Structures are given as structure tokens and as C-alpha cells.
Amino acid sequence: NTDTYILQRFAPELEPQMHEIMRQMNFGWTDLMDHLMKILWLRGVTKEQISYAMMEAKLQKPMLLSLSLLKTLNCDMKIISDSNEIFIEYVLKGSNASDFFSEIFTNATKFDDKQKLNILPDYSHRCKICPPNMCKGTILKSIRKPSSRVIYLGDGRGDFCACTELNENDIVLARKGWPLHNKIVNSKSSVRAKVLLWSEAHDVYELFKSILD
């Protein structure tokens, strides 16, 4: 989780307070992160420090092996994430993984003239089950090619809508016991795709090998 990681690096005492701050200030998650980036800026955390820290948040080796396998098989890989452009850019750069993905859909970001990182969500969708800044289901529908097969990897509550857009030929790789898995279980028949579970990055690699063998 890039959002909690950046707090662990520069303001670990704030991480346990995140949900309480959301409640007190009536923030959504992305508004919360924009607020916390202002706090880091006020504490003197620089653009260079943020960028370098995210480059150190490298993808685990089994996940990189998964990406290499998918690229070898000419799979089209895309990211749909409720993180933000800067965090994802530097995590991928630090992992030498930028070239794996053809498109990235996430919250826009901008460093202003004072070097404060501003997170700029888009509130244009009308989905009632997704967070106000992003509907992953809408994004998935807009980018899916006719007759394509989708393997969707996720773990969060915000991934559920995208999973409901998948069909019987698609596959969901859901992290066991995490919000996406729990929501799929509780929704009964809302997800038509085959659901496979994983716990660690190594599990993801093994699942991709078995699916694509």
C-alpha cells in the first residue's frame, strides 16, 4: 500500500490516526492523502525525499517474475489504482518495471511551485458503490477490448465494482481474507468470473503459471 508506506517513512505516528482523521474531517481516502501530503510538506519533506522513498518501495521478486512471464506471453498489462501518479511512477521506476504496463489509470498529481504534492482526484463518475474519486468498473469497461479475456488482480474494496463487470471467461485473483475477497463472498452471485485466491506474491506467480500454461 503506497499510501500507508509513505507515512511509515516520514510520519509513522499518523498512520494509526488515518481513519479517525477521515471521520473527523469528513474526508474520502484520496482527500485524506492530499491532506496528509500537506502535513508532510509543512514538516519539510521534499519532492526528492518522496520520490526517492517510493523508488525504494520495490515490487517483490515474485511479482516481477509474474510481470516478466505475462510480457513474454504478449499479455497487455494495465494498472487501475486508487494510489496516484507520482507514487506509482517511482515504485515502477525503482523496480525497473515501467515498461511492463501499456496504461496506468490513477489519481492525478502535481507538485506545486512550493514543492507540495497535490493529489487531484476526478469526481466525474456516478457509480454508487465506488469511492467518489474513482470507479474501476467504469474504467475497465472503457478499456476492455472485444473478445478479450481479463485476469484481474486486486485486494481492496474499490476493486469489487470492476470484478462485477467481468464475465464467465475472466478470472479474478483476490487476496485471501482481504476486503475484495470478503465482498465477493458476501455478494454471492454478483461476480461471474472465476475467483482464485492468493496470500503472498509467490502465490500470484504460481497462479499465473497455472492459468497461462
Coordinates of C-alpha atoms in Angstrom, one line a residue:
N1 CA 0.0 0.0 0.0
T2 CA 1.8 3.1 -1.3
D3 CA -0.3 5.5 0.8
T4 CA 0.5 3.9 4.2
Y5 CA 4.1 3.3 3.1
I6 CA 4.8 7.0 2.7
L7 CA 3.5 7.7 6.2
Q8 CA 5.6 4.9 7.6
R9 CA 8.6 6.5 6.1
F10 CA 8.0 10.1 7.2
A11 CA 5.2 10.3 9.8
P12 CA 4.6 6.8 11.3
E13 CA 2.7 8.3 14.2
L14 CA 0.0 9.4 11.8
E15 CA -0.7 6.0 10.2
P16 CA -2.9 4.7 13.1
Q17 CA -4.8 8.0 13.0
M18 CA -5.8 7.9 9.3
H19 CA -9.3 6.6 9.7
E20 CA -10.0 8.9 12.7
I21 CA -8.8 11.9 10.6
M22 CA -11.2 10.8 7.8
R23 CA -14.1 10.7 10.2
Q24 CA -13.4 14.0 11.9
M25 CA -12.8 15.9 8.7
N26 CA -15.4 14.0 6.6
F27 CA -12.7 13.1 4.0
G28 CA -12.7 10.4 1.4
W29 CA -9.5 8.4 1.2
T30 CA -7.9 10.5 -1.6
D31 CA -8.8 13.8 0.1
L32 CA -7.2 12.3 3.2
M33 CA -4.0 11.6 1.3
D34 CA -3.9 15.1 -0.2
H35 CA -4.3 16.5 3.4
L36 CA -1.5 14.2 4.7
M37 CA 0.8 15.3 1.9
K38 CA 0.3 18.9 3.1
I39 CA 1.3 17.8 6.6
L40 CA 4.4 16.2 5.2
W41 CA 5.2 19.3 3.3
L42 CA 4.8 21.5 6.4
R43 CA 7.2 19.2 8.2
G44 CA 9.8 19.8 5.5
V45 CA 9.5 16.6 3.5
T46 CA 10.7 17.4 0.0
K47 CA 9.8 16.3 -3.5
E48 CA 13.1 14.5 -3.8
Q49 CA 12.6 12.6 -0.5
I50 CA 9.1 11.4 -1.6
S51 CA 10.4 10.3 -5.0
Y52 CA 13.4 8.5 -3.5
A53 CA 11.3 6.8 -0.8
M54 CA 8.9 5.5 -3.4
M55 CA 11.7 4.2 -5.6
E56 CA 12.8 2.1 -2.5
A57 CA 9.3 0.6 -2.3
K58 CA 10.3 -2.1 -4.8
L59 CA 7.9 -4.7 -6.1
Q60 CA 8.7 -8.1 -4.7
K61 CA 10.7 -10.5 -6.8
P62 CA 7.8 -13.0 -7.5
M63 CA 5.7 -10.1 -8.7
L64 CA 8.4 -9.1 -11.1
L65 CA 8.6 -12.7 -12.3
S66 CA 4.8 -12.6 -12.9
L67 CA 5.2 -9.4 -15.0
S68 CA 8.0 -10.9 -17.0
L69 CA 6.0 -14.0 -17.7
L70 CA 3.0 -12.0 -18.8
K71 CA 5.2 -9.9 -21.1
T72 CA 6.7 -13.0 -22.6
L73 CA 3.2 -14.2 -23.5
N74 CA 2.3 -10.8 -25.0
C75 CA -0.3 -10.0 -22.4
D76 CA -1.5 -6.4 -22.3
M77 CA -1.0 -5.2 -18.7
K78 CA -2.7 -2.1 -17.3
I79 CA -2.9 -0.6 -13.8
I80 CA -6.1 0.7 -12.3
S81 CA -5.2 2.1 -8.9
D82 CA -6.5 4.4 -6.3
S83 CA -3.0 5.5 -5.5
N84 CA -1.6 8.3 -7.5
E85 CA 0.7 9.1 -10.5
I86 CA 3.8 10.0 -8.6
F87 CA 3.8 7.1 -6.2
I88 CA 3.2 4.6 -9.0
E89 CA 5.7 6.2 -11.3
Y90 CA 8.6 5.9 -8.8
V91 CA 7.7 2.5 -7.5
L92 CA 7.8 1.2 -11.0
K93 CA 11.0 3.1 -11.8
G94 CA 12.7 1.8 -8.7
S95 CA 11.7 -1.8 -9.7
N96 CA 12.7 -1.4 -13.4
A97 CA 9.1 -2.2 -14.2
S98 CA 7.8 0.9 -16.0
D99 CA 7.9 -0.8 -19.4
F100 CA 5.6 -3.6 -18.5
F101 CA 2.4 -1.6 -18.5
S102 CA 0.7 -0.1 -21.5
E103 CA -1.6 2.2 -19.5
I104 CA -2.0 3.5 -15.9
F105 CA -5.3 4.8 -14.6
T106 CA -4.9 6.5 -11.2
N107 CA -5.4 9.8 -9.4
A108 CA -3.6 12.8 -11.0
T109 CA -0.8 14.5 -9.0
K110 CA 1.1 17.7 -9.3
F111 CA 4.0 19.3 -7.3
D112 CA 3.2 23.0 -7.0
D113 CA 5.6 25.9 -7.0
K114 CA 6.4 25.3 -3.3
Q115 CA 7.1 21.6 -4.0
K116 CA 4.0 20.4 -2.2
L117 CA 2.5 17.3 -3.7
N118 CA -1.2 17.8 -4.6
I119 CA -3.4 14.8 -5.3
L120 CA -6.1 15.7 -7.8
P121 CA -9.0 13.1 -7.9
D122 CA -11.6 13.1 -10.7
Y123 CA -15.1 13.1 -9.3
S124 CA -16.9 12.7 -12.7
H125 CA -18.3 9.1 -12.3
R126 CA -21.8 8.3 -11.0
C127 CA -21.3 4.8 -9.6
K128 CA -23.0 4.3 -6.3
I129 CA -20.8 1.5 -4.9
C130 CA -17.3 3.0 -5.7
P131 CA -15.5 5.8 -3.8
P132 CA -16.3 9.2 -5.3
N133 CA -13.0 9.7 -6.9
M134 CA -12.7 6.5 -9.0
C135 CA -14.9 3.8 -10.4
K136 CA -12.7 0.9 -11.5
G137 CA -15.6 -0.8 -13.2
T138 CA -16.2 2.2 -15.5
I139 CA -12.5 2.3 -16.3
L140 CA -12.4 -1.4 -17.0
K141 CA -15.4 -1.2 -19.4
S142 CA -13.9 1.7 -21.3
I143 CA -10.6 -0.1 -22.0
R144 CA -11.6 -3.7 -22.5
K145 CA -11.2 -5.0 -26.0
P146 CA -14.0 -7.1 -27.6
S147 CA -13.5 -10.8 -27.1
S148 CA -10.6 -10.3 -24.7
R149 CA -10.0 -12.3 -21.6
V150 CA -9.3 -10.4 -18.4
I151 CA -7.3 -11.6 -15.4
Y152 CA -7.9 -9.0 -12.6
L153 CA -5.6 -8.9 -9.6
G154 CA -6.8 -7.0 -6.6
D155 CA -7.3 -6.9 -2.8
G156 CA -9.3 -3.8 -1.9
R157 CA -12.9 -2.9 -1.6
G158 CA -12.6 -0.5 -4.5
D159 CA -11.8 -3.5 -6.8
F160 CA -15.2 -5.0 -6.4
C161 CA -17.0 -3.0 -9.0
A162 CA -14.5 -3.9 -11.7
C163 CA -15.0 -7.6 -10.8
T164 CA -18.7 -7.3 -11.3
E165 CA -18.0 -6.2 -14.9
L166 CA -16.1 -9.5 -15.7
N167 CA -17.7 -12.5 -17.4
E168 CA -17.5 -16.2 -17.0
N169 CA -14.3 -16.4 -19.1
D170 CA -12.5 -14.0 -16.9
I171 CA -10.5 -14.6 -13.7
V172 CA -10.2 -12.6 -10.5
L173 CA -7.1 -13.1 -8.4
A174 CA -8.3 -11.9 -5.0
R175 CA -6.1 -11.6 -1.9
K176 CA -7.4 -14.1 0.7
G177 CA -9.2 -12.6 3.6
W178 CA -8.8 -9.0 2.4
P179 CA -11.8 -6.7 1.6
L180 CA -12.2 -7.7 -2.1
H181 CA -12.4 -11.4 -1.2
N182 CA -14.8 -10.7 1.7
K183 CA -17.1 -8.6 -0.5
I184 CA -17.1 -11.2 -3.2
V185 CA -18.1 -13.9 -0.7
N186 CA -20.8 -11.7 0.8
S187 CA -22.2 -10.6 -2.6
K188 CA -22.9 -14.3 -3.7
S189 CA -23.7 -14.2 -7.4
S190 CA -22.6 -10.6 -8.3
V191 CA -19.2 -11.8 -9.7
R192 CA -19.5 -14.2 -12.6
A193 CA -15.7 -14.6 -13.2
K194 CA -13.8 -17.5 -11.7
V195 CA -12.2 -16.4 -8.4
L196 CA -8.8 -17.7 -7.3
L197 CA -7.2 -16.7 -4.0
W198 CA -3.7 -15.7 -3.1
S199 CA -1.9 -14.6 0.1
E200 CA 1.7 -13.7 -1.0
A201 CA 3.4 -12.5 -4.1
H202 CA 4.7 -16.0 -4.8
D203 CA 1.1 -17.3 -4.9
V204 CA 0.4 -14.8 -7.7
Y205 CA 3.3 -16.1 -9.7
E206 CA 2.2 -19.7 -9.3
L207 CA -1.4 -18.8 -10.2
F208 CA -0.3 -17.0 -13.4
K209 CA 1.9 -20.0 -14.4
S210 CA -1.1 -22.4 -13.9
I211 CA -3.6 -20.2 -15.7
L212 CA -1.4 -19.5 -18.7
D213 CA 0.3 -22.9 -19.1

